XYZ file of N, CA and C in Angstrom:
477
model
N 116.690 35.973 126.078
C 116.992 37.009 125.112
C 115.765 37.225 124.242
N 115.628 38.169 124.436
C 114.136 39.162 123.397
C 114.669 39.778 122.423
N 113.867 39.125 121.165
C 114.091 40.063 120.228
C 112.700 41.217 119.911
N 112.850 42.125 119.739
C 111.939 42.821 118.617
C 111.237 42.682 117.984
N 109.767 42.811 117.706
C 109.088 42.145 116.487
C 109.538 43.015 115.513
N 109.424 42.678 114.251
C 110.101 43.460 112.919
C 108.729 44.144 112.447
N 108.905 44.996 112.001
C 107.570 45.502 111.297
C 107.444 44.883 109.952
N 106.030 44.637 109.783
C 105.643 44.551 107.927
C 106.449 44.983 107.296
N 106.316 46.353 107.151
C 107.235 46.968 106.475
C 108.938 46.640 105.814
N 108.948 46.678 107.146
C 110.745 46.129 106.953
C 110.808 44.822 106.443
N 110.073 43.739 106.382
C 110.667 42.574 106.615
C 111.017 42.461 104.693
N 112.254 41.862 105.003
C 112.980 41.827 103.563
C 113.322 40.209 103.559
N 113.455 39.347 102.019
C 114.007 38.298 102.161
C 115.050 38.460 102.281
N 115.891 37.335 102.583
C 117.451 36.960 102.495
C 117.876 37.154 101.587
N 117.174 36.312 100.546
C 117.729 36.340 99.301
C 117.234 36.905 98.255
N 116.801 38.211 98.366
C 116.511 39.331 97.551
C 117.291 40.196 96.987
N 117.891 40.128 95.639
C 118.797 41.237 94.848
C 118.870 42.085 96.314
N 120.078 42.191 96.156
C 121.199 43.407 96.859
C 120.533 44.727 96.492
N 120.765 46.194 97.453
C 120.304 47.485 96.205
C 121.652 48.070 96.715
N 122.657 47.354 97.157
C 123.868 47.952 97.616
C 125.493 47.386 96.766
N 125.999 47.521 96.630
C 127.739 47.234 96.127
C 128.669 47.365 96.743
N 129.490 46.526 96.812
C 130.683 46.604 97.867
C 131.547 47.076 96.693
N 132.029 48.403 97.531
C 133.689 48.862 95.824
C 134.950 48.258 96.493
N 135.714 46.479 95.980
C 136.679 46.318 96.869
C 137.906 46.668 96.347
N 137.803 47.705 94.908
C 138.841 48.426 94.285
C 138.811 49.564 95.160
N 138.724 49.900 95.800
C 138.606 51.345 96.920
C 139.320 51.482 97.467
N 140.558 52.287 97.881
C 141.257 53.002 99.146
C 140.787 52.428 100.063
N 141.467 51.364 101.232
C 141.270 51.771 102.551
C 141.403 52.887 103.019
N 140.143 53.796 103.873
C 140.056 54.466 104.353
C 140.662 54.416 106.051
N 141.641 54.667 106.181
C 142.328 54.352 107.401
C 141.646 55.075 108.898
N 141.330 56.337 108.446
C 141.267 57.230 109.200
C 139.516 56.930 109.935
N 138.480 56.401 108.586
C 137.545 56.049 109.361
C 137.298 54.488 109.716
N 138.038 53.525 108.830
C 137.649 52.025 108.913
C 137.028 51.519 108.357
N 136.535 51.520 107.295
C 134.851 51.576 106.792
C 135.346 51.172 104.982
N 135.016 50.448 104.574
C 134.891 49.676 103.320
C 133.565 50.903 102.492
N 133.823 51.413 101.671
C 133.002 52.348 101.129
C 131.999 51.553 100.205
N 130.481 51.852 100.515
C 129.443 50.871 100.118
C 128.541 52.046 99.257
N 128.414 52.022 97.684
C 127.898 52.589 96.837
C 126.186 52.082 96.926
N 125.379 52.779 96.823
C 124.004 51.840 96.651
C 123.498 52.564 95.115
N 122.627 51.539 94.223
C 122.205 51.831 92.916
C 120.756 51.238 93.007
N 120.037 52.446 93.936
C 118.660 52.275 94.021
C 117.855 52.824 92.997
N 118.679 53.625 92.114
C 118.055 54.057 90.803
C 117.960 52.788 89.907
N 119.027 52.271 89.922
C 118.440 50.542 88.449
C 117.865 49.548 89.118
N 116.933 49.398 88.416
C 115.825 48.318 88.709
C 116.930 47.155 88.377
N 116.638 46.329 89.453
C 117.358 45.038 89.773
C 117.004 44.283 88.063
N 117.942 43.330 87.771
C 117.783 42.604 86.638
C 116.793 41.164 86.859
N 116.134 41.198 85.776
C 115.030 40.180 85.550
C 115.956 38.258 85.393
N 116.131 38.254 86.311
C 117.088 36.630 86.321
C 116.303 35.731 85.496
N 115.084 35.882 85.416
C 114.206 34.958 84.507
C 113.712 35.291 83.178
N 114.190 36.555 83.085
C 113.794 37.012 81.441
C 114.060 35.971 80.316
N 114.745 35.525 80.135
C 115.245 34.417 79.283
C 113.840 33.460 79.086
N 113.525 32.742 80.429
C 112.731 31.696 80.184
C 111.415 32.808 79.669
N 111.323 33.713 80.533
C 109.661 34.453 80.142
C 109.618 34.424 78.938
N 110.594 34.952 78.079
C 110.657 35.690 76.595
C 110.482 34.040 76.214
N 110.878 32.831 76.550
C 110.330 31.453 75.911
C 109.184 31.002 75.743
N 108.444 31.076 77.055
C 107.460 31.233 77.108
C 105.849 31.837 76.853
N 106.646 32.624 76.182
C 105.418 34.092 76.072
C 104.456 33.017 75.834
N 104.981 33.187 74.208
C 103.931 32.507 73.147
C 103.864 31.047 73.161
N 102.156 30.862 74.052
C 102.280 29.370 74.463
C 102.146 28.783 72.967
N 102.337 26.955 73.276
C 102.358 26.449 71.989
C 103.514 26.876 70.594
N 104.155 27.487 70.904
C 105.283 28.288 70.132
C 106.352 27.119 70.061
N 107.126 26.864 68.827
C 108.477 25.814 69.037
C 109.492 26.100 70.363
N 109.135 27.578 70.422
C 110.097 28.172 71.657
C 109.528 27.732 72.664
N 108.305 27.825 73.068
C 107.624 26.812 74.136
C 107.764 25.678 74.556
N 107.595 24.467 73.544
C 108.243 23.756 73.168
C 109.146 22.944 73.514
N 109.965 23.944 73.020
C 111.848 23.602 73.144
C 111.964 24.058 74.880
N 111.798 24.891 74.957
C 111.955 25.153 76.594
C 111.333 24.447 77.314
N 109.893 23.691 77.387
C 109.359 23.120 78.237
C 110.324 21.423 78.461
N 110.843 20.903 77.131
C 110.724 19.878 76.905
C 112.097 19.708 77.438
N 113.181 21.189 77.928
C 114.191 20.993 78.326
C 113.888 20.904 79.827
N 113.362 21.702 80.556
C 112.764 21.595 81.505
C 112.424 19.791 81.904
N 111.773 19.451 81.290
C 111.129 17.661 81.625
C 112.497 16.767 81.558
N 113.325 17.319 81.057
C 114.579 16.358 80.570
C 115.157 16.957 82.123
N 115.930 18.045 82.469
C 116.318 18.299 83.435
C 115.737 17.402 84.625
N 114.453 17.784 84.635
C 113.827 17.074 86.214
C 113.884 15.445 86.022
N 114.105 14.959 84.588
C 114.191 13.444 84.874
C 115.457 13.290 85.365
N 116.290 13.924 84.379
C 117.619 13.335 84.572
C 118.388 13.635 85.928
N 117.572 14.958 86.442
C 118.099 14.990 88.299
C 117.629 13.905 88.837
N 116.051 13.699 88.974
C 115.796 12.518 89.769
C 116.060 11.105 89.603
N 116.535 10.831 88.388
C 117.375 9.456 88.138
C 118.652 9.756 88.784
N 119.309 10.532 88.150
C 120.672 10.673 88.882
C 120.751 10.759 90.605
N 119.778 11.213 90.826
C 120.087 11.658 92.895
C 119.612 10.025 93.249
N 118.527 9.450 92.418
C 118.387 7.959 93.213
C 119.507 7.062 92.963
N 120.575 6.967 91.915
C 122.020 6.473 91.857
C 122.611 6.615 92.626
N 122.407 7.842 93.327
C 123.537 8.359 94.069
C 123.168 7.572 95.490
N 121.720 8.387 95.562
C 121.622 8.252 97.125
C 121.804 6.605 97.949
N 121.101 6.035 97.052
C 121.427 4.193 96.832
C 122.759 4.031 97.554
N 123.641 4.089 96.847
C 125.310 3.811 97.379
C 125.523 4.927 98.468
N 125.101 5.564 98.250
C 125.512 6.501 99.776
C 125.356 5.882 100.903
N 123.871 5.205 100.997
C 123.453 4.508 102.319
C 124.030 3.692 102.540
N 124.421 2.938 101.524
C 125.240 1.563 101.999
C 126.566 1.860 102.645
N 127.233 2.991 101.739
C 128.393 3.506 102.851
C 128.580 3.955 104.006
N 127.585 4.535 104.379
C 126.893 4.697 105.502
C 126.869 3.715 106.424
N 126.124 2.881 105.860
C 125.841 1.161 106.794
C 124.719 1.242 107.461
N 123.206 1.843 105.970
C 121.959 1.958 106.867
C 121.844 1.083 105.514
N 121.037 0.331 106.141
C 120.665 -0.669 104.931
C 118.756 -1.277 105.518
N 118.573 -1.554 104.378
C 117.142 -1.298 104.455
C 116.153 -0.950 102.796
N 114.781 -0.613 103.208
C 114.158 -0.787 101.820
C 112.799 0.370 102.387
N 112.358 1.101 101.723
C 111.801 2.163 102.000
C 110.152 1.228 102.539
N 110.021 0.849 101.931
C 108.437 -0.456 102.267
C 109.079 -1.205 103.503
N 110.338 -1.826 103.710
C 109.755 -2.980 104.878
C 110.662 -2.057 105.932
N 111.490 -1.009 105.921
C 112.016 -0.532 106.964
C 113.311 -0.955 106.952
N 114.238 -0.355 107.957
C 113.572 0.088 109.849
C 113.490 1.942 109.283
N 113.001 2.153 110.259
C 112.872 3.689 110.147
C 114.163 4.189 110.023
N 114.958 4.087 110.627
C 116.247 4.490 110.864
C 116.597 4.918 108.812
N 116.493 3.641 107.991
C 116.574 3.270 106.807
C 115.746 4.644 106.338
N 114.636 4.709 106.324
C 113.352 5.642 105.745
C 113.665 7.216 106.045
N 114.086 7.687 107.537
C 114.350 9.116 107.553
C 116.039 9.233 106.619
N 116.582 8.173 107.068
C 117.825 8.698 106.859
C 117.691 8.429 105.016
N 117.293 8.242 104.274
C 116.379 8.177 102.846
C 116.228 9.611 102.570
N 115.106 9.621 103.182
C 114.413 11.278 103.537
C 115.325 12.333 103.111
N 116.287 12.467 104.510
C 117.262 13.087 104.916
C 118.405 13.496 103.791
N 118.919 12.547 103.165
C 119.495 12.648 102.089
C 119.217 12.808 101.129
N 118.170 12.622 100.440
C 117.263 12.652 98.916
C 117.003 14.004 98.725
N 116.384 15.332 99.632
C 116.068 16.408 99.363
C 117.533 17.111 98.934
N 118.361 17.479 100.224
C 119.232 18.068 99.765
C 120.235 17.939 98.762
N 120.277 16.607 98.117
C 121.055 15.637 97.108
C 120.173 16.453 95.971
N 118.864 15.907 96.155
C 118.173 16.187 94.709
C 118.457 17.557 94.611
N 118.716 19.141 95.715
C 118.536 20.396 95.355
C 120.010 20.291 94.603
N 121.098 19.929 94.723
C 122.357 20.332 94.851
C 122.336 19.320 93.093
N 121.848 18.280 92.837
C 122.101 17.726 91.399
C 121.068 18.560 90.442
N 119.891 18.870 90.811
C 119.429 20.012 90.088
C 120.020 21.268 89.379
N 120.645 22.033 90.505
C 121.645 22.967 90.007
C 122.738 22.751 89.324
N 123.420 21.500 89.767
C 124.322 21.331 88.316
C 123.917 20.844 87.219
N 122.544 20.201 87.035
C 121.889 19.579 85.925
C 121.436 20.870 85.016
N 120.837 21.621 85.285
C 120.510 22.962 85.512
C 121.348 23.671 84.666
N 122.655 23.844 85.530
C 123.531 24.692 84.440
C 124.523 24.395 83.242
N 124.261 22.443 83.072
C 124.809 22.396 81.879
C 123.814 22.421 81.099
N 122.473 22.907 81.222
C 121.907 23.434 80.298
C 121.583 24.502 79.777
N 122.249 25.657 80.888
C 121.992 26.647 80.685
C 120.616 27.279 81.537
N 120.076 26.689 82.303
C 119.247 26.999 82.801
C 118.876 26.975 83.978
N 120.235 27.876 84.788
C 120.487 27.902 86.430
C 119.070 28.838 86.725
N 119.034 29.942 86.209
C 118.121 30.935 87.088
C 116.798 30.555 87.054
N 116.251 29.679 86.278
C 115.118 29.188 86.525
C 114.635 28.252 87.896
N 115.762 27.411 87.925
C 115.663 26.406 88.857
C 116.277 26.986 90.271
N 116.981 27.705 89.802
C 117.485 28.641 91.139
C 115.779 29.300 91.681
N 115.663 29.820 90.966
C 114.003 30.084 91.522
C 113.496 29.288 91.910
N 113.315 28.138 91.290
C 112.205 27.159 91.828
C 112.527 26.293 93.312
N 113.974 26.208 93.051
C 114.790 25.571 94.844
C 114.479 26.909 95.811
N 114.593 27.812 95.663
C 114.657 29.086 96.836
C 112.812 29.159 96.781
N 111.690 28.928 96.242
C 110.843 28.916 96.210
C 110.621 27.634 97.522
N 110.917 26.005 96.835
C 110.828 24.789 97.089
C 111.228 24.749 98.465
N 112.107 25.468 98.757
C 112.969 25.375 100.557
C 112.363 26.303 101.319
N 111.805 27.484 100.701
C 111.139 28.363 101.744
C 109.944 27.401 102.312
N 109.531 26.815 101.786
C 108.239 26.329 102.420
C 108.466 25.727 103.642
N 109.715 24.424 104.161
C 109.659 23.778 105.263
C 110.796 24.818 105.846
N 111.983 25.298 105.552
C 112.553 26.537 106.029
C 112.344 28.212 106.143
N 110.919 28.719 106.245
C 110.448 29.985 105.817
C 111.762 30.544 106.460
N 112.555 30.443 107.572
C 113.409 31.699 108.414
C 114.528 31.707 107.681
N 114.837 31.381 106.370
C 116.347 31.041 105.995
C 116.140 32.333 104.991
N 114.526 32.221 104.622
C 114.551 32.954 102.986
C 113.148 34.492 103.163
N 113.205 34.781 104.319
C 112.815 35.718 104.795
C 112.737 36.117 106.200
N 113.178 36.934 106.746
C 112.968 37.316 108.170
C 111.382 36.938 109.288
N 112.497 36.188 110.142
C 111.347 35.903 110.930
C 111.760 36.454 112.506
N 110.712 36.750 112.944
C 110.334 36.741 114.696
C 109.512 36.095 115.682
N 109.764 36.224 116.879
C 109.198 35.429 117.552
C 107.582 35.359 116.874
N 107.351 36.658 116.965
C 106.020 36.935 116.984
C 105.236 36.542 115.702
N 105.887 36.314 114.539
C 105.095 35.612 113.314
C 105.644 34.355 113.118
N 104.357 33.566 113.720
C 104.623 31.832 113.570
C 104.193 31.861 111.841
């Protein structure tokens, strides 16, 4: 099975603001089948990060500051928390082991669990602070790199 190469042009991320709306207050339309889809290519999509920018502006600012220093608290308190976790996970598991003396088995399956643990305690760390859309950026940033095909269109033809 062949696909198509996509053009430049077209290629859109996955996870790029919508420019379309589903209306699911709408009449079924019986006669054609079809869920009626409004598009609002006139409003510029909303700035998900405005919040932190407007913190940021003014470097050195208390608002700077205060935002950065929430930021450092977040990323500790995810990565303490995901190594609590992941710890007892393995043992339930019944891979037991130590990242220095092995067996491998111990080390990927470490691996394996620690990324997606750490993305998923981030985001809830994240939003009891109020500060999902930042980190939401920074995970959809963080995963494109070893997953590019999840978070933008790919083809055969662009390795």
């Amino acid at each position: 099975m062949s696909h198509a190469p996509v053009q430049g042009t077209d290629r859109q991320p996955l996870l790029a603001p919508q420019d379309t709306v589903v209306d699911i207050h709408a009449q079924h339309d019986h006669e054609h089948d079809h869920v009626h889809v409004h598009t609002r290519a006139s409003e510029a999509p909303k700035d998900r990060l405005q919040h932190h920018r407007a913190m940021v502006q003014d470097r050195f600012s208390f608002n700077w500051w205060f935002e950065w220093i929430i930021i450092i608290i977040v990323f500790s308190v995810t990565g303490s928390s995901t190594m609590m976790v992941v710890k007892p996970l393995m043992k339930a598991l019944g891979i037991t082991g130590t990242l220095g003396a092995g067996p491998w088995s111990y080390r990927i399956a470490y691996v394996v669990l620690t990324f997606p643990l750490y993305s998923c305690m981030l985001l809830l760390v994240s939003s009891l602070v109020c500060r999902r859309p930042y980190f939401e950026h920074l995970l959809i940033r963080m995963w494109s790199r070893p997953l590019p095909c999840l978070f933008r269109r790919c083809s055969p033809s662009h390795n």
